[in-house]
C-alpha atoms as one frame of an Amber mdcrd trajectory, in Angstrom:
protein
 114.169  45.578  32.381 110.685  44.416  31.431 108.339  46.537  33.544 108.765
  49.645  31.325 107.823  47.628  28.237 104.699  46.247  29.889 103.657  49.755
  30.946 104.275  51.111  27.441 102.155  48.355  25.920  99.326  48.725  28.425
  98.897  52.428  27.584  97.269  51.291  24.312  94.257  50.030  26.219  93.329
  53.623  27.098  92.096  54.129  23.530  89.252  51.728  24.334  88.256  48.338
  22.972  86.832  47.712  19.519  83.117  47.150  19.213  81.776  43.680  18.548
  84.701  41.615  19.842  83.722  37.943  19.962  85.428  34.883  21.405  86.285
  33.500  17.929  87.812  36.874  17.031  89.921  36.883  20.206  91.090  33.303
  19.605  92.063  34.116  16.011  93.857  37.271  17.093  95.679  35.373  19.874
  96.943  32.783  17.405  97.833  35.288  14.688  99.642  37.751  16.965 101.558
  34.994  18.724 102.767  33.630  15.370 103.730  37.109  14.144 105.558  37.807
  17.412 107.520  34.568  17.190 108.362  34.846  13.486 109.336  38.515  13.454
 111.380  38.342  16.646 113.229  35.193  15.612 114.067  36.881  12.314 114.809
  40.469  13.426 116.103  40.056  16.988 117.463  36.578  16.421 118.958  35.942
  12.997 119.373  39.531  11.806 120.733  40.831  15.107 123.283  38.022  15.285
 124.300  38.505  11.639 124.647  42.282  11.933 126.577  41.948  15.207 129.671
  41.114  13.174 130.050  44.900  12.915 129.334  45.424  16.626 126.333  45.261
  18.902 125.416  48.925  18.607 125.585  48.766  14.815 123.348  45.677  14.918
 120.792  47.486  17.093 120.673  50.550  14.831 120.663  48.761  11.460 118.236
  46.036  12.500 115.805  48.525  14.023 115.816  50.749  10.957 115.184  47.755
   8.704 112.368  46.570  10.994 110.784  50.022  10.935 111.063  50.426   7.170
 109.341  47.100   6.529 106.199  48.651   8.012 105.976  50.885   4.922 104.364
  47.839   3.340 101.143  48.859   5.079 100.735  51.523   2.390 100.167  48.709
  -0.102  97.332  47.477   2.114  95.580  50.841   1.983  96.813  52.461   5.205
  97.029  56.249   5.053 100.395  57.993   4.904 100.263  59.646   8.356  99.311
  56.411  10.065 102.045  54.507   8.213 104.787  57.026   9.011 103.846  56.960
  12.687 103.858  53.169  12.587 107.335  53.156  10.997 108.658  55.463  13.748
 107.002  53.396  16.464 108.277  50.115  14.972 111.808  51.498  14.723 111.776
  52.563  18.375 110.148  49.278  19.422 112.785  47.350  17.456 115.544  49.413
  19.030 114.385  48.605  22.573 113.776  44.930  21.786 117.239  44.530  20.233
 118.837  46.179  23.259 116.905  43.900  25.604 118.023  40.823  23.678 121.645
  41.927  23.881 121.464  42.778  27.581 119.449  39.742  28.716 120.682  37.314
  26.057 117.135  36.046  25.684 114.596  36.455  22.919 111.649  35.029  24.881
 110.610  38.296  26.516 110.693  40.354  23.336 108.534  37.720  21.643 106.053
  38.243  24.466 106.183  42.065  24.111 105.709  41.864  20.355 102.760  39.504
  20.821 101.283  41.748  23.528 101.658  44.869  21.371 100.012  43.289  18.335
  97.253  41.652  20.391  96.338  44.917  22.100  96.415  46.702  18.728  93.899
  44.239  17.287  91.462  44.433  20.197  91.718  48.169  20.904  90.496  51.116
  18.883  93.371  51.772  16.488  92.155  54.454  14.149  94.085  57.643  14.906
  90.844  59.549  14.314  90.731  61.094  17.778  93.084  63.366  19.655  93.440
  60.773  22.435  94.809  58.252  19.899  97.626  60.625  18.943  98.325  61.550
  22.564  98.664  57.914  23.613 100.825  57.048  20.602 103.001  60.103  21.331
 103.393  59.050  24.969 104.345  55.535  23.896 106.953  56.813  21.443 108.500
  59.197  23.986 108.654  56.397  26.582 110.227  54.036  24.033 112.785  56.677
  23.079 113.712  57.364  26.697 113.958  53.664  27.465 116.056  53.086  24.331
 118.517  55.781  25.414 118.703  54.318  28.919 119.371  50.807  27.582 121.887
  52.105  25.025 124.311  52.921  27.816 123.897  49.454  29.314 125.204  47.756
  26.162 128.865  46.983  25.933 130.486  45.675  22.780 131.751  42.595  24.611
 128.199  41.429  25.310 127.573  40.691  21.658 128.913  37.159  21.884 125.219
  36.473  21.615 123.825  33.126  22.548 120.196  33.999  22.052 118.055  31.625
  24.098
């Protein structure tokens, strides 16, 4: 179940690395992205997924993923442009969808914490500007792969599996 997610995340590296990356920068980014990965996954794919599962596992996946995606609209307040933010909301929704499905299927949150950390870490060390055609192509490829993987995993979820004991 995890190889597709690793491949999706590694496609980001094809945009190239940022200029001027230093060891202190990498250490700060490692710490920050690990903390974000842990906190967001525990909240969205842990607490929220379990709470929403009262209405069924598929409902929990859909509702939780939409909420996760919408929270990325907050980037507008930080000065991000509208196109970038909308693409980030779509990507985050798809990413959340796949992560929620993986948690339900595997009954573990550990791997999605790792994927979230990996995604954020790569985003901070790679060129992430959406100023070049290649940036849009890679983001488009990632979103199509996430969508296809989400559909594949959707049919692996059964309602009975939602007696979630997230480890």
